[in-house]
Short mmCIF file of C-alpha atoms in Angstrom, two decimals:
data_model
loop_
_atom_site.label_atom_id
_atom_site.label_comp_id
_atom_site.label_asym_id
_atom_site.label_seq_id
_atom_site.Cartn_x
_atom_site.Cartn_y
_atom_site.Cartn_z
CA MET A 30 305.89 -31.63 149.27
CA ASN A 31 304.26 -28.26 150.66
CA LEU A 32 304.03 -29.60 154.57
CA ASN A 33 303.00 -26.12 156.18
CA THR A 34 299.91 -25.56 157.83
CA THR A 35 298.47 -23.13 155.23
CA GLY A 36 299.42 -25.40 152.46
CA LEU A 37 297.20 -28.19 153.61
CA PHE A 38 293.92 -26.66 155.30
CA ASP A 39 291.52 -24.36 154.68
CA LEU A 40 291.25 -23.09 157.91
CA SER A 41 288.29 -21.22 157.96
CA ARG A 42 286.41 -24.55 157.72
CA THR A 43 286.95 -25.17 161.72
CA LEU A 44 287.24 -23.59 165.08
CA ALA A 45 290.52 -24.47 165.49
CA GLY A 46 291.33 -22.03 162.58
CA ASP A 47 293.36 -18.76 164.44
CA TYR A 48 294.48 -21.89 166.68
CA LEU A 49 296.40 -23.59 163.56
CA ALA A 50 297.37 -20.49 162.04
CA ARG A 51 299.87 -19.91 164.67
CA PHE A 52 302.07 -23.52 163.72
CA GLU A 53 304.11 -23.65 160.80
CA TYR A 54 303.72 -27.13 161.04
CA PRO A 55 300.10 -28.41 161.47
CA TRP A 56 301.44 -31.08 164.21
CA GLN A 57 303.18 -28.56 166.55
CA ALA A 58 299.34 -28.07 167.65
CA LEU A 59 298.84 -31.57 168.76
CA ASP A 60 299.91 -30.80 172.29
CA GLY A 61 297.62 -27.79 172.78
CA ILE A 62 294.52 -29.25 171.77
CA LYS A 63 293.24 -30.21 175.22
CA ASP A 64 293.70 -26.18 176.41
CA LEU A 65 292.50 -25.50 173.37
CA ILE A 66 289.09 -26.96 173.65
CA LEU A 67 289.12 -25.86 177.07
CA SER A 68 289.43 -22.32 175.98
CA LEU A 69 286.88 -22.42 173.37
CA GLY A 70 284.46 -24.26 175.51
CA PRO A 71 282.69 -21.83 177.78
CA ALA A 72 282.43 -19.16 174.63
CA LEU A 73 280.62 -21.15 172.18
CA GLY A 74 277.17 -19.79 172.83
CA GLU A 75 273.47 -20.92 173.91
CA ASP A 76 273.31 -22.88 170.54
CA TYR A 77 275.86 -25.18 172.86
CA GLU A 78 275.00 -27.84 175.74
CA GLU A 79 277.28 -28.74 178.61
CA ARG A 80 276.17 -32.18 178.53
CA ALA A 81 278.78 -33.09 180.78
CA PRO A 82 281.58 -31.21 182.82
CA GLN A 83 283.66 -29.77 179.87
CA VAL A 84 281.78 -31.60 177.32
CA TRP A 85 279.76 -29.07 174.72
CA ALA A 86 277.66 -30.59 171.98
CA HIS A 87 275.46 -28.30 169.69
CA GLU A 88 272.13 -28.56 170.06
CA THR A 89 271.30 -29.96 166.20
CA ALA A 90 274.18 -33.00 167.11
CA LYS A 91 272.74 -36.40 166.73
CA ILE A 92 274.50 -38.19 169.50
CA ALA A 93 273.78 -41.92 170.11
CA PRO A 94 273.12 -43.24 173.85
CA THR A 95 275.42 -45.87 173.59
CA ALA A 96 278.29 -42.94 172.05
CA PHE A 97 281.51 -42.29 175.22
CA LEU A 98 282.02 -38.76 175.21
CA GLY A 99 285.01 -38.16 177.39
CA ALA A 100 286.23 -34.44 178.50
CA PRO A 101 286.93 -32.22 177.05
CA CYS A 102 285.45 -32.53 173.62
CA ILE A 103 282.76 -30.58 171.58
CA ILE A 104 280.85 -31.70 169.12
CA GLY A 105 280.10 -29.20 165.88
CA PRO A 106 276.46 -28.68 164.74
CA ARG A 107 274.92 -31.64 162.68
CA THR A 108 277.71 -33.81 163.44
CA GLU A 109 276.13 -38.16 164.15
CA VAL A 110 277.98 -39.73 166.43
CA ARG A 111 276.74 -42.68 166.22
CA HIS A 112 276.41 -46.35 168.08
CA CYS A 113 279.16 -46.83 170.64
CA ALA A 114 281.63 -44.25 169.56
CA PHE A 115 284.43 -44.33 172.18
CA ILE A 116 285.51 -40.39 172.10
CA ARG A 117 288.34 -40.28 174.85
CA GLY A 118 288.81 -36.48 175.11
CA SER A 119 290.52 -33.86 173.91
CA ALA A 120 288.54 -34.26 170.60
CA LEU A 121 287.65 -31.41 169.00
CA VAL A 122 285.04 -32.51 165.94
CA GLY A 123 283.30 -29.86 163.36
CA ALA A 124 280.22 -29.27 161.95
CA GLY A 125 278.54 -31.81 160.09
CA CYS A 126 281.08 -34.71 160.90
CA VAL A 127 280.16 -38.33 160.90
CA VAL A 128 282.05 -40.54 163.76
CA GLY A 129 280.71 -44.22 163.22
CA ASN A 130 279.95 -46.84 164.71
CA SER A 131 283.05 -48.21 167.33
CA VAL A 132 285.19 -45.65 166.51
CA GLU A 133 287.77 -44.30 168.78
CA LEU A 134 288.80 -40.67 168.63
CA LYS A 135 291.88 -39.42 170.96
CA ASN A 136 293.80 -36.01 170.73
CA VAL A 137 292.27 -34.54 167.60
CA ILE A 138 290.50 -32.13 165.34
CA LEU A 139 288.27 -32.86 162.72
CA PHE A 140 287.76 -30.20 160.62
CA ASP A 141 283.93 -29.71 158.79
CA GLY A 142 282.36 -32.19 157.02
CA VAL A 143 285.22 -35.55 158.37
CA GLN A 144 283.81 -38.61 158.00
CA VAL A 145 285.13 -41.25 160.14
CA PRO A 146 282.35 -43.64 160.23
CA HIS A 147 283.23 -47.07 160.37
CA TYR A 148 285.82 -49.23 163.01
CA ASN A 149 288.25 -46.30 162.66
CA TYR A 150 291.10 -45.39 165.27
CA VAL A 151 292.28 -41.80 165.13
CA GLY A 152 294.92 -40.75 167.70
CA ASP A 153 297.01 -37.73 167.75
CA SER A 154 296.08 -36.65 164.75
CA ILE A 155 294.39 -33.87 162.57
CA LEU A 156 291.95 -34.14 159.41
CA GLY A 157 291.16 -31.66 157.04
CA TYR A 158 287.83 -30.40 155.53
CA ARG A 159 285.70 -33.00 153.74
CA SER A 160 288.68 -35.77 154.57
CA HIS A 161 286.90 -39.37 154.90
CA MET A 162 288.41 -42.42 156.26
CA GLY A 163 286.95 -46.08 154.75
CA ALA A 164 286.19 -48.59 156.94
CA GLY A 165 288.61 -50.21 159.04
CA SER A 166 291.15 -47.65 158.35
CA ILE A 167 293.49 -46.42 161.26
CA THR A 168 296.14 -43.94 162.19
CA SER A 169 298.95 -45.76 164.00
CA ASN A 170 300.38 -42.72 166.11
CA VAL A 171 303.11 -44.89 167.84
CA LYS A 172 306.30 -46.19 166.31
CA SER A 173 307.02 -49.90 167.51
CA ASP A 174 310.28 -48.84 169.06
CA LYS A 175 309.17 -46.01 171.05
CA THR A 176 311.44 -43.50 169.21
CA PRO A 177 310.19 -40.21 168.30
CA VAL A 178 308.23 -39.80 165.33
CA ALA A 179 309.77 -37.87 161.80
CA VAL A 180 307.93 -36.88 158.56
CA LYS A 181 310.44 -37.95 155.41
CA ASN A 182 309.49 -36.11 152.65
CA GLU A 183 311.05 -36.38 149.15
CA GLY A 184 314.29 -36.98 150.35
CA TRP A 185 314.41 -35.18 153.73
CA THR A 186 313.67 -35.56 157.21
CA VAL A 187 311.65 -33.16 159.67
CA GLU A 188 312.33 -34.46 162.77
CA THR A 189 309.05 -33.79 165.10
CA GLY A 190 310.44 -34.55 168.18
CA ARG A 191 306.97 -36.14 169.18
CA LYS A 192 306.75 -39.89 170.12
CA LYS A 193 302.83 -39.66 169.74
CA PHE A 194 301.68 -38.40 166.36
CA GLY A 195 299.35 -40.34 163.90
CA ALA A 196 298.41 -38.76 160.81
CA ILE A 197 297.31 -35.78 158.97
CA LEU A 198 295.13 -35.58 156.16
CA GLY A 199 294.56 -32.75 153.98
CA ASP A 200 291.30 -30.75 152.78
CA CYS A 201 289.04 -33.73 150.98
CA VAL A 202 291.79 -36.30 151.05
CA GLU A 203 289.94 -40.13 150.95
CA VAL A 204 291.43 -43.25 152.71
CA GLY A 205 290.33 -46.46 151.36
CA CYS A 206 289.06 -49.12 153.56
CA ASN A 207 291.80 -51.32 155.94
CA SER A 208 294.62 -48.94 155.33
CA VAL A 209 297.15 -48.29 158.15
CA LEU A 210 298.57 -44.82 158.32
CA ASN A 211 301.90 -45.23 159.97
CA PRO A 212 303.15 -42.21 162.01
CA GLY A 213 304.27 -39.23 160.77
CA THR A 214 302.04 -39.54 157.72
CA VAL A 215 301.25 -36.65 156.13
CA VAL A 216 298.40 -36.42 153.02
CA GLY A 217 298.48 -33.53 150.74
CA PRO A 218 294.90 -32.03 150.00
CA ARG A 219 292.48 -34.07 147.45
CA THR A 220 294.53 -37.44 147.22
CA ASN A 221 292.99 -41.09 147.35
CA ILE A 222 294.80 -43.69 148.95
CA TYR A 223 294.22 -47.13 147.88
CA PRO A 224 292.31 -49.64 149.96
CA LEU A 225 294.95 -51.86 152.02
CA SER A 226 297.60 -49.77 151.70
CA CYS A 227 300.53 -49.37 154.61
CA VAL A 228 301.25 -45.65 154.38
CA ARG A 229 304.24 -43.84 155.34
CA GLY A 230 305.75 -40.08 155.08
CA ALA A 231 304.47 -37.35 152.82
CA VAL A 232 302.65 -38.14 150.28
CA PRO A 233 301.85 -35.01 147.55
CA GLY A 234 298.48 -33.47 147.22
CA ASP A 235 295.89 -34.49 144.17
CA SER A 236 297.83 -37.68 143.78
CA ILE A 237 296.85 -41.52 143.86
CA TYR A 238 298.42 -43.64 146.20
CA LYS A 239 298.22 -47.04 144.74
CA THR A 240 299.26 -51.01 145.81
CA GLY A 241 302.57 -51.10 146.87
CA GLY A 242 303.34 -47.41 147.48
CA VAL A 243 303.35 -46.43 143.92
CA ILE A 244 302.16 -42.94 143.48
CA VAL A 245 300.61 -41.14 140.72
CA GLN A 246 299.55 -37.68 140.16
CA LYS A 247 296.14 -36.83 139.21
CA GLU A 248 294.94 -35.80 135.29
CA LYS A 249 293.92 -32.58 135.31
#
């Protein structure tokens, strides 16, 4: 499977496109998300309001009064942040996204059109254009033994050197309800993950991840 940044995403679908293009692998960009937001925020223009120090939200974004927006973060146009969402900080949320009830975000990039609408935890992760996480699905971003995360891909392993790394979802990925994406999960574009799945390593694009970890290619 192609793990390269340009093979997973349409980089025109995020404010972070130029930044992500610098990196061979997308997880290499995780360390700089905070600094990226701090550099982008002051230059966003008059359509964005700084609602709190280092918290920028587009004028068309709908943000529930019970949502918590931690600094630094950017909330894009036409995005909805629902009741009791918890954005801990270092979150770049694109246009037309849904961040739902009791969802927690931390050190993430959400491309345009991403939906994390119900009880999701997304940490140290990047979700590609129009990817969707079903209710209760989460990213697990730290291994139980606290050792650095490696990405396993078709018989070979890429060492990331990171102790915190959740998941990378390519464009148009669908994650079923109550699934767990274990540390170092990378899912290729247009892939579907069955509900209640426990996913680890690289999952090719245009495939279906079924119960028990069986992977089949979609029919063209």
